[in-house]
Amino acid sequence: MTIDQIAIFCIIIFTFALFIWGKWRYDIVSIISLCILFVVDMILGGEKSNLIVDTADIFLGFGHPAVITVAAVLIISCALRNAGVVDLISRYIVPLSKNKIVHITTLSGVVAICSAIMNNVGALALMLPVAIKTSLKQKRSPSILLMPLAFASILGGMITMIGTPPNIIISTFRESQLLSLKMQALNDTASDAANYFLIRNINIEELIPSSFGMLDFSPVGFSIAIMGVLFISIIGWKLIPKESHKKPGSGSLFTIDEYITEIRISDKCKFIGFKVGEIEKYTEYRLTIFGTINDEGKVISPDSNQVIEESDRYLIKSDPVDLKLMMDEYTLRFTKKMRERIDKLKDENTVFKEVLITPGSPLENRDRTYFRRRTSNSVVLMSIARQDEPIQKRLENIKFRIGDVLLLQGDADILEDNIDLLHLLPLQHRDIEVGVFSKVGLSLLIFFSAISLNIFGVLPITLAFIIAILMYVFMDILPIRDLYKQVDWPIIVLLGTMIPISNALQTTGSSQLMAEILITITQDLPYWSILTLIMVITMCLSDIINNAATALIMAPIASGIAISLGLNIDPFLMSVAVGASCAFLTPIGHQCNALILGPGGYRFSDYWRMGLPLEILIVLFGTPLILYFWPL
């Protein structure tokens, strides 16, 4: 093992450790790793090191076709939403929601189809309010709908090249890998690359390296998606623990039992004289006191025998609809500072909105001070709901997370602007600004025309999508102000910074070394078992780190194994694509899983109960499907 190989393995292990630790978001981790790669390359001698072939090209990853394609897909997703495509589809779902299994199957099927033609996180964000609204209408717990919905959006992304970033990465990697092998073989007829083409009986001169096409993922991806959607719709939802089921909504579109807010006891409050431990029963379990705010402003655990007195301050949990009623019924008051801000902003145009913190929101890992600064103190944070663990802090000390649900108050117009600015998803109701159904046909015509240009080899997919985006702008389907709004910039940064690290695995020979080690371990096993092992390893990594990063690391290793064995690299790359998309065991494995954590009322441990059987099914069915459609 060379010093370069030791260095890149240490960098990747360190990167994985930071991903798992989770202190910093994945884009920050990837930037740290890229900086370390550059520093280590300089320490090892710059030109003498193979970590970076040319330091001037260290940021060329941001111009990589995979990065540009991911950004283009996100923008096109916004255009399709604006045109009313998903809203039109959702109209036909409501009549099919009477039967529970049909309800789950319909929602899951629609989001899977949408995920095939747009980003899967965007598809889930669009269908989430539809699921919540129909669950309320049918008096059905949203918990049995939202996890199947999230899993189906992940499954649907596997159907086409543009459905999920791992597929785009694998597609472009195939072309660059074949091109690299061809150049090696032409330059050195005794190289491993030349030997690979000889074993495969491939004429090097006639070989034209190409990426996977738009529909090359469809035979395997569509089959797995159908199997997965049927499983989660018929069996999977029953595996969600009943104690995690949220009760159907009552007065609002989406009822949260665990909103956290601060109150004070007024001189006329009916709680005076009661013990803290008696309040939950006294309010018929609509309100729970779980923290006392002392004179220093710190939260301490309440003594259940403590007698409530005037001017006491508490942290409470309650549904916002119930709280509004109880404020009047028991003469409760908000704390003084919150009351002052509410009164200052209150006018005839004041509204309340429940919003969800989505992946990519600038509020992630920020606090209320940052929220006030970004909103110019024009919006009041009334309360916050979090389902994976109880909040034991005052509102001013809470760090926001993906999946948190916030109750906001403010002027209707200002609130809309800030919800858009902060990438929040409204749950109270959906105001579709552009939803002009007459443009649905035009938007789909532009979209499928772009795909056709790629399928028939007229244009590369990146250029075809850029032209489609220009058409959306010219046709007023996509306002210029929304052009970059839906781009998930942390993902773009992650891809742009991780590509040089992935390249370093190949330039240092580390991917080939890893491949040879795995071949040695599995030398007595049949080839199909090696494919299965690659898929399982990729799944495990994808459950704890970002799936795009997983694809970037596993793709060169998987292709290295295929080259060493003299086998077709395509089934090995497909195995990585499937495994990278299958992050069903944890809420942190995929953005879709994080998005439904709060609204669904799930616990961290709820995901694997449905996710593990689903991943096992995908491995059992996926490997034969890959071998059938992509022979070794």
XYZ file of C-alpha atoms in Angstrom:
632
model
C 0.000 0.000 0.000
C 1.461 3.369 -1.061
C 1.530 6.541 1.014
C -1.075 8.068 -1.338
C -3.426 5.146 -0.739
C -2.975 5.345 3.024
C -3.711 9.081 2.832
C -6.929 8.766 0.806
C -8.228 5.929 3.004
C -7.595 8.049 6.112
C -9.376 11.018 4.524
C -12.408 8.888 3.598
C -12.587 7.277 7.056
C -12.353 10.741 8.631
C -15.089 11.987 6.275
C -17.357 9.061 7.170
C -16.746 9.741 10.871
C -17.835 13.377 10.440
C -20.914 12.311 8.461
C -21.914 9.871 11.210
C -21.159 12.357 14.003
C -23.600 14.773 12.407
C -22.358 17.936 14.122
C -22.012 19.706 10.768
C -24.188 19.399 7.695
C -22.919 17.128 4.938
C -21.880 19.984 2.627
C -19.650 21.476 5.341
C -18.149 18.031 5.962
C -17.401 17.608 2.257
C -15.717 21.033 2.094
C -13.565 20.090 5.098
C -12.591 16.844 3.359
C -11.700 18.638 0.113
C -9.491 21.085 2.004
C -7.766 18.198 3.800
C -7.234 16.447 0.448
C -5.553 19.569 -0.938
C -3.350 20.063 2.148
C -2.286 16.404 2.256
C -1.517 16.480 -1.478
C 0.764 19.485 -0.927
C 2.456 17.814 2.051
C 3.124 14.690 -0.012
C 4.902 16.712 -2.657
C 2.241 18.190 -4.931
C 3.267 16.927 -8.374
C 4.756 13.778 -6.837
C 1.398 12.887 -5.253
C -1.460 11.226 -7.142
C -4.170 12.505 -4.797
C -4.809 15.461 -7.107
C -3.528 15.224 -10.668
C -3.665 19.008 -11.173
C -4.413 21.327 -8.223
C -5.779 23.919 -10.672
C -8.647 21.513 -11.367
C -9.638 20.972 -7.740
C -12.963 22.801 -8.183
C -13.815 21.343 -11.585
C -16.244 19.013 -9.791
C -18.734 21.884 -9.741
C -18.754 21.815 -13.538
C -19.222 18.052 -13.670
C -22.259 16.962 -15.747
C -23.731 15.134 -12.716
C -23.728 18.339 -10.644
C -25.294 20.448 -13.391
C -27.909 17.765 -14.110
C -28.937 17.555 -10.440
C -29.383 21.338 -10.309
C -31.372 21.299 -13.569
C -33.683 18.544 -12.295
C -34.451 20.570 -9.161
C -35.309 23.651 -11.239
C -37.502 21.612 -13.586
C -39.289 20.153 -10.539
C -40.181 23.698 -9.517
C -41.519 24.460 -13.009
C -43.710 21.330 -13.066
C -45.101 22.272 -9.668
C -45.827 25.826 -10.794
C -47.639 24.542 -13.868
C -50.003 22.596 -11.601
C -48.995 19.085 -12.689
C -48.957 17.569 -9.207
C -51.999 19.556 -8.073
C -53.975 18.175 -10.991
C -52.906 14.638 -10.082
C -53.822 15.174 -6.426
C -57.398 16.087 -7.421
C -57.965 12.501 -8.486
C -56.596 11.060 -5.248
C -59.289 12.355 -2.903
C -62.085 10.072 -4.257
C -59.776 7.053 -3.809
C -59.039 7.674 -0.135
C -62.066 5.979 1.435
C -60.476 2.529 1.741
C -57.324 2.538 3.865
C -55.181 0.266 1.673
C -56.371 1.947 -1.537
C -55.614 5.322 0.082
C -52.035 4.322 0.924
C -51.496 2.609 -2.428
C -52.782 5.586 -4.427
C -50.681 8.144 -2.570
C -47.597 5.928 -2.739
C -48.086 5.175 -6.429
C -48.570 8.816 -7.383
C -45.523 10.039 -5.445
C -43.427 7.207 -6.948
C -44.424 8.261 -10.480
C -43.749 11.926 -9.681
C -40.350 10.993 -8.231
C -39.427 9.297 -11.494
C -39.740 12.554 -13.447
C -38.646 15.038 -10.781
C -36.499 15.154 -7.657
C -37.874 12.719 -5.059
C -37.598 15.228 -2.180
C -39.554 17.763 -4.236
C -42.193 15.171 -5.092
C -42.636 14.286 -1.412
C -42.838 17.948 -0.367
C -45.610 18.500 -2.906
C -47.622 15.422 -1.922
C -47.166 15.785 1.837
C -49.979 18.336 2.298
C -52.224 16.187 0.067
C -51.630 13.176 2.337
C -52.304 15.238 5.458
C -55.465 16.761 3.995
C -56.904 13.396 2.936
C -56.005 11.807 6.289
C -57.968 14.557 8.031
C -60.966 14.072 5.735
C -61.027 10.319 6.370
C -60.232 10.739 10.108
C -57.178 8.557 9.566
C -53.854 8.822 11.381
C -51.250 10.567 9.183
C -48.641 8.202 10.644
C -49.834 5.295 8.491
C -49.594 7.455 5.354
C -46.427 9.515 5.643
C -43.792 6.788 6.051
C -45.151 4.810 3.070
C -45.251 8.114 1.176
C -41.588 8.883 1.963
C -40.422 5.356 1.127
C -42.401 5.383 -2.133
C -40.788 8.671 -3.166
C -37.353 7.077 -2.647
C -38.396 3.987 -4.626
C -39.785 6.100 -7.457
C -36.493 7.934 -7.797
C -34.864 4.663 -8.880
C -36.980 4.429 -12.045
C -35.136 6.967 -14.210
C -31.734 8.568 -14.380
C -33.056 11.928 -13.130
C -35.116 10.579 -10.221
C -32.327 10.708 -7.648
C -28.734 12.049 -7.493
C -27.108 8.553 -7.162
C -28.524 7.542 -10.560
C -27.148 10.702 -12.173
C -23.757 10.080 -10.550
C -23.638 6.445 -11.662
C -24.707 7.404 -15.186
C -21.931 9.957 -15.675
C -19.388 7.759 -13.876
C -19.934 4.979 -16.439
C -18.877 7.245 -19.303
C -15.847 8.675 -17.496
C -14.733 5.203 -16.371
C -14.981 3.696 -19.856
C -13.150 6.692 -21.309
C -10.390 6.316 -18.707
C -10.072 2.589 -19.433
C -9.896 3.239 -23.177
C -7.116 5.822 -22.758
C -5.146 3.472 -20.485
C -5.534 0.592 -22.932
C -4.429 2.698 -25.907
C -1.413 4.067 -24.043
C -0.304 0.707 -22.620
C -1.294 -2.536 -24.310
C -0.030 -4.493 -21.287
C -2.205 -2.592 -18.796
C -5.091 -4.034 -16.779
C -7.448 -1.932 -18.898
C -6.159 -3.485 -22.129
C -6.426 -6.932 -20.576
C -10.018 -6.155 -19.511
C -11.059 -5.279 -23.075
C -9.268 -8.370 -24.359
C -11.159 -10.635 -21.940
C -14.428 -8.885 -22.826
C -13.636 -9.234 -26.547
C -14.187 -5.495 -27.062
C -12.540 -3.622 -29.921
C -10.905 -0.655 -28.215
C -10.774 1.442 -31.376
C -14.522 1.055 -31.976
C -15.535 1.605 -28.356
C -17.469 4.849 -27.831
C -17.768 5.547 -24.058
C -21.269 6.580 -23.105
C -23.277 7.218 -19.962
C -26.379 5.322 -18.908
C -29.433 6.646 -20.723
C -32.543 8.173 -19.193
C -34.478 4.883 -19.189
C -31.590 2.450 -18.646
C -32.464 2.376 -14.943
C -36.144 1.700 -15.642
C -36.281 -2.115 -16.058
C -34.716 -2.739 -12.639
C -35.935 0.442 -10.941
C -39.544 0.155 -12.091
C -39.745 -3.514 -11.036
C -38.325 -2.735 -7.599
C -40.604 0.303 -7.240
C -43.736 -1.758 -8.004
C -42.689 -4.492 -5.586
C -41.789 -1.911 -2.918
C -45.000 0.108 -3.255
C -47.123 -3.060 -3.028
C -45.210 -4.152 0.079
C -45.507 -0.846 1.955
C -49.158 -0.438 0.943
C -50.352 -3.914 1.899
C -47.988 -5.017 4.685
C -45.433 -2.321 5.489
C -47.704 0.281 7.088
C -48.921 -2.361 9.557
C -45.346 -2.645 10.899
C -45.388 0.941 12.179
C -45.865 0.661 15.969
C -49.370 1.646 17.021
C -48.005 3.749 19.865
C -46.421 5.976 17.193
C -49.725 6.588 15.422
C -50.816 10.205 15.717
C -54.492 10.802 16.199
C -56.345 12.251 13.188
C -56.421 16.054 12.998
C -59.172 17.979 14.735
C -59.526 21.723 14.210
C -56.604 22.375 11.900
C -55.417 20.655 8.781
C -52.664 18.999 10.716
C -52.870 18.549 14.468
C -49.689 18.360 16.516
C -49.921 16.970 20.035
C -46.442 18.072 21.018
C -46.260 21.808 20.331
C -43.936 23.482 22.803
C -44.598 27.033 24.006
C -44.231 29.258 27.072
C -47.049 30.548 29.295
C -47.391 32.588 32.471
C -50.035 32.362 35.169
C -52.219 35.467 35.338
C -53.961 36.642 38.508
C -57.273 35.225 37.246
C -55.880 31.912 35.977
C -57.918 28.870 37.038
C -54.721 26.850 37.525
C -53.836 28.813 40.679
C -53.965 26.531 43.708
C -53.642 23.315 41.691
C -50.560 21.159 41.793
C -48.483 20.878 38.622
C -49.114 17.125 38.464
C -52.884 17.687 38.483
C -53.038 19.965 35.427
C -52.890 17.260 32.773
C -55.942 15.480 34.164
C -57.712 18.804 34.910
C -57.397 19.867 31.247
C -58.538 16.424 30.072
C -55.020 15.670 28.855
C -55.025 18.587 26.419
C -52.128 20.358 28.150
C -49.009 19.101 29.898
C -46.624 21.159 32.018
C -43.138 19.726 31.547
C -40.830 22.581 32.551
C -40.675 25.450 35.053
C -38.991 28.734 34.037
C -37.211 30.134 37.093
C -36.334 33.767 37.827
C -33.054 33.439 35.944
C -34.890 32.311 32.795
C -33.632 28.720 33.008
C -35.860 25.673 32.563
C -35.958 23.145 35.399
C -37.965 19.967 35.781
C -41.241 20.728 37.557
C -42.127 19.213 40.914
C -45.478 17.470 40.466
C -46.447 18.588 43.998
C -45.550 22.224 43.354
C -48.558 24.509 43.858
C -49.162 26.872 40.957
C -49.089 30.553 41.850
C -49.630 33.873 40.100
C -46.765 34.972 37.773
C -45.312 31.458 37.539
C -43.918 30.634 34.096
C -43.964 27.198 32.483
C -43.077 25.289 29.340
C -46.138 23.408 28.126
C -47.098 20.907 25.413
C -50.427 21.278 23.645
C -52.120 21.196 20.271
C -52.439 24.778 18.908
C -56.198 24.489 18.463
C -56.669 23.189 22.013
C -54.282 25.836 23.348
C -56.252 28.658 21.778
C -59.398 27.442 23.505
C -57.667 26.865 26.836
C -56.056 30.327 26.846
C -59.584 31.706 27.193
C -61.068 28.878 29.244
C -58.390 28.895 31.970
C -57.216 32.532 31.540
C -53.682 31.603 30.506
C -51.256 34.160 29.103
C -48.121 34.047 27.011
C -44.909 35.240 28.626
C -44.491 39.011 28.641
C -41.919 39.317 25.838
C -43.873 37.050 23.498
C -47.087 38.936 24.251
C -45.442 42.257 23.418
C -44.238 40.982 20.033
C -47.641 39.463 19.218
C -49.463 42.703 20.028
C -46.943 44.765 18.082
C -47.455 42.752 14.894
C -51.174 42.067 15.216
C -53.561 43.711 12.743
C -56.532 42.769 10.584
C -54.275 40.888 8.161
C -52.643 38.740 10.852
C -52.734 34.984 10.285
C -51.337 31.830 11.890
C -49.552 29.166 9.888
C -48.087 25.760 10.634
C -44.923 25.152 8.643
C -42.436 22.327 8.323
C -38.643 22.818 8.241
C -37.507 21.067 5.067
C -34.046 19.854 4.006
C -32.014 22.816 2.787
C -33.789 25.374 4.959
C -31.416 28.023 6.349
C -33.090 27.488 9.735
C -31.503 24.055 10.154
C -29.244 24.059 13.257
C -30.112 27.735 13.887
C -31.983 29.297 16.818
C -34.789 31.800 17.380
C -32.374 34.756 17.300
C -31.356 33.821 13.772
C -35.036 33.337 12.851
C -35.855 36.858 14.045
C -32.906 38.348 12.186
C -33.793 36.620 8.885
C -37.442 37.687 9.180
C -36.537 41.242 10.324
C -38.666 40.667 13.439
C -41.772 40.638 11.238
C -42.917 37.125 12.199
C -43.603 35.653 15.644
C -42.481 32.105 16.457
C -45.395 31.011 18.635
C -44.342 27.439 19.340
C -42.440 24.452 18.016
C -43.187 20.734 17.679
C -40.613 17.962 17.543
C -41.464 14.286 17.599
C -38.241 12.322 17.918
C -37.389 13.572 21.406
C -38.898 15.896 24.033
C -37.704 19.505 24.067
C -36.471 20.584 27.470
C -35.378 24.117 26.561
C -36.938 27.542 26.209
C -37.830 28.599 22.681
C -34.883 30.997 22.532
C -32.424 28.150 23.212
C -33.796 25.562 20.772
C -31.794 24.638 17.669
C -34.141 23.966 14.752
C -34.006 20.605 12.963
C -35.357 19.182 9.713
C -38.869 17.921 10.394
C -39.651 20.431 13.157
C -43.094 22.000 12.820
C -43.362 25.691 13.698
C -46.457 27.714 14.517
C -45.940 31.216 13.120
C -47.931 34.446 13.384
C -47.654 37.508 11.180
C -49.042 39.560 8.351
C -50.321 37.196 5.648
C -48.209 38.676 2.845
C -45.054 39.025 4.921
C -45.526 35.500 6.274
C -45.778 34.070 2.759
C -42.574 35.843 1.724
C -40.684 34.563 4.749
C -41.963 30.999 4.358
C -40.629 31.091 0.810
C -37.345 32.718 1.883
C -36.681 30.142 4.601
C -37.671 27.095 2.470
C -40.514 26.109 4.795
C -43.447 23.895 3.811
C -46.890 25.251 4.851
C -49.116 22.637 6.466
C -52.087 24.832 7.349
C -53.114 25.233 3.734
C -51.494 25.429 0.315
C -51.625 28.590 -1.726
C -50.706 27.508 -5.246
C -49.508 30.748 -6.801
C -49.193 29.648 -10.376
C -51.381 26.514 -10.528
C -52.800 27.265 -13.971
C -53.999 23.932 -15.255
C -54.028 25.140 -18.870
C -50.211 25.089 -18.707
C -49.995 21.498 -17.547
C -49.953 20.164 -21.092
C -47.377 22.721 -22.240
C -45.064 22.039 -19.290
C -45.211 18.275 -19.859
C -44.655 18.717 -23.605
C -41.465 20.697 -22.930
C -40.296 18.184 -20.343
C -40.845 15.063 -22.443
C -39.395 16.791 -25.513
C -36.165 17.359 -23.552
C -36.110 13.708 -22.513
C -36.770 12.588 -26.105
C -33.875 14.677 -27.394
C -31.619 12.792 -25.000
C -33.082 9.329 -25.639
C -32.610 9.661 -29.401
C -29.072 10.944 -28.977
C -29.713 14.464 -30.282
C -28.525 16.259 -27.116
C -26.834 15.268 -23.858
C -29.285 15.309 -20.960
C -27.642 18.307 -19.279
C -28.010 20.544 -22.334
C -31.532 19.235 -23.057
C -32.652 20.184 -19.542
C -31.059 23.625 -19.705
C -32.991 24.301 -22.928
C -36.171 23.062 -21.190
C -35.547 25.489 -18.321
C -35.158 28.372 -20.787
C -38.451 27.373 -22.426
C -40.179 27.384 -19.019
C -38.851 30.901 -18.415
C -39.921 32.127 -21.871
C -43.415 30.626 -21.418
C -43.850 32.265 -17.963
C -44.160 28.871 -16.320
C -41.018 29.489 -14.285
C -40.586 33.073 -12.999
C -36.979 34.246 -13.072
C -37.173 34.976 -9.329
C -37.821 31.247 -8.755
C -35.039 30.073 -11.052
C -32.574 29.058 -8.347
C -34.918 28.985 -5.389
C -35.533 25.238 -5.422
C -31.916 24.231 -6.009
C -30.695 22.205 -3.047
C -27.376 24.022 -2.749
C -25.957 21.812 0.035
C -26.325 18.816 -2.329
C -24.633 20.759 -5.139
C -21.735 21.645 -2.834
C -21.543 18.044 -1.614
C -21.282 16.692 -5.163
C -18.818 19.315 -6.347
C -16.463 18.719 -3.419
C -16.775 14.933 -3.193
C -16.021 14.293 -6.885
C -12.264 15.086 -6.449
C -12.176 12.677 -3.493
C -13.859 9.999 -5.604
C -11.335 10.700 -8.373
C -8.491 10.320 -5.884
C -9.654 6.764 -5.186
C -8.951 5.962 -8.825
C -5.789 8.017 -9.471
C -4.077 6.495 -6.416
C -5.173 2.955 -7.327
C -7.108 2.721 -4.058
C -10.372 1.634 -5.678
C -8.541 -1.202 -7.446
C -6.846 -2.168 -4.177
C -10.212 -2.308 -2.389
C -11.603 -4.339 -5.272
C -8.786 -6.865 -5.050
C -9.297 -7.209 -1.287
C -13.010 -7.889 -1.751
C -12.269 -10.358 -4.539
C -9.846 -12.199 -2.266
C -12.465 -12.370 0.476
C -15.150 -13.621 -1.932
C -12.988 -15.696 -4.299
C -14.892 -18.925 -3.622
C -18.292 -17.286 -3.929
C -20.415 -17.056 -7.099
C -20.506 -13.738 -8.922
C -24.106 -13.016 -7.947
C -23.115 -13.061 -4.267
C -20.471 -10.385 -4.943
C -23.166 -8.198 -6.511
C -25.340 -8.799 -3.455
C -22.473 -7.896 -1.116
C -21.862 -4.627 -2.987
C -25.546 -3.750 -2.757
C -25.700 -4.521 0.982
C -22.526 -2.530 1.778
C -23.866 0.417 -0.235
C -27.218 0.216 1.573
C -25.500 0.244 4.973
C -23.441 3.323 4.069
C -26.470 5.084 2.587
C -28.384 4.621 5.852
C -25.843 6.673 7.781
C -24.368 9.136 5.248
C -25.716 11.013 2.236
C -26.667 8.738 -0.660
C -24.851 10.884 -3.222
C -21.614 10.632 -1.223
C -22.139 6.863 -0.947
C -22.500 6.538 -4.737
C -19.345 8.598 -5.328
C -17.298 6.354 -3.019
C -18.750 2.956 -4.001
C -18.877 3.434 -7.800
C -15.085 3.238 -8.382
C -14.779 0.291 -5.991
C -17.586 -1.660 -7.672
C -16.218 -0.994 -11.175
C -12.754 -1.993 -9.930
C -14.125 -5.373 -8.873
C -15.738 -5.876 -12.286
C -12.503 -4.963 -14.084
C -10.420 -7.327 -11.924
C -12.846 -10.173 -12.648
C -13.092 -9.310 -16.335
C -16.851 -8.810 -16.028
C -19.270 -6.223 -17.392
C -19.115 -3.117 -15.166
C -22.784 -2.254 -15.790
C -24.417 -4.711 -13.324
C -21.930 -3.673 -10.644
C -22.742 0.002 -11.143
C -26.465 -0.788 -11.139
C -25.999 -2.598 -7.837
C -24.461 0.575 -6.378
C -27.282 2.708 -7.809
C -29.945 0.517 -6.194
C -28.104 0.257 -2.871
C -27.413 4.010 -2.648
C -31.113 4.780 -3.085
C -32.229 2.345 -0.389
C -31.915 4.328 2.837
C -34.912 3.105 4.808
C -33.524 2.281 8.258
C -33.065 5.722 9.799
C -34.542 9.223 9.518
C -31.057 10.590 8.753
C -30.330 8.297 5.810
C -32.397 10.262 3.298
C -33.924 13.742 3.212
C -37.373 12.250 2.565
C -37.156 10.298 5.823
C -36.195 13.428 7.758
C -39.017 15.409 6.167
C -41.793 13.222 7.613
C -40.267 12.693 11.072
C -42.155 15.551 12.748
C -45.487 15.474 10.868
C -45.745 11.700 11.243
C -44.910 11.692 14.939
C -42.325 8.952 14.403
C -39.497 7.878 16.666
C -35.990 7.114 15.435
C -36.570 3.393 15.963
C -39.786 3.276 13.910
C -38.071 3.419 10.523
C -36.244 0.094 10.567
C -39.420 -1.831 11.403
C -40.759 -1.224 7.923
C -37.423 -0.344 6.309
C -35.500 -3.533 7.144
C -37.995 -5.967 5.551
C -38.176 -3.631 2.541
C -34.379 -3.583 2.131
C -34.240 -7.384 2.439
C -36.896 -7.705 -0.284
C -34.987 -5.311 -2.525
C -31.783 -7.348 -2.118
C -33.606 -10.626 -2.814
C -35.388 -9.295 -5.900
C -32.881 -6.666 -6.993
C -29.885 -8.912 -7.601
C -31.733 -11.347 -9.960
C -33.313 -8.390 -11.758
C -29.914 -6.752 -12.326
C -28.431 -10.004 -13.608
C -31.403 -10.540 -15.936
C -31.379 -7.077 -17.500
C -27.602 -6.495 -17.217
C -25.824 -9.856 -17.730
C -22.286 -10.275 -16.456
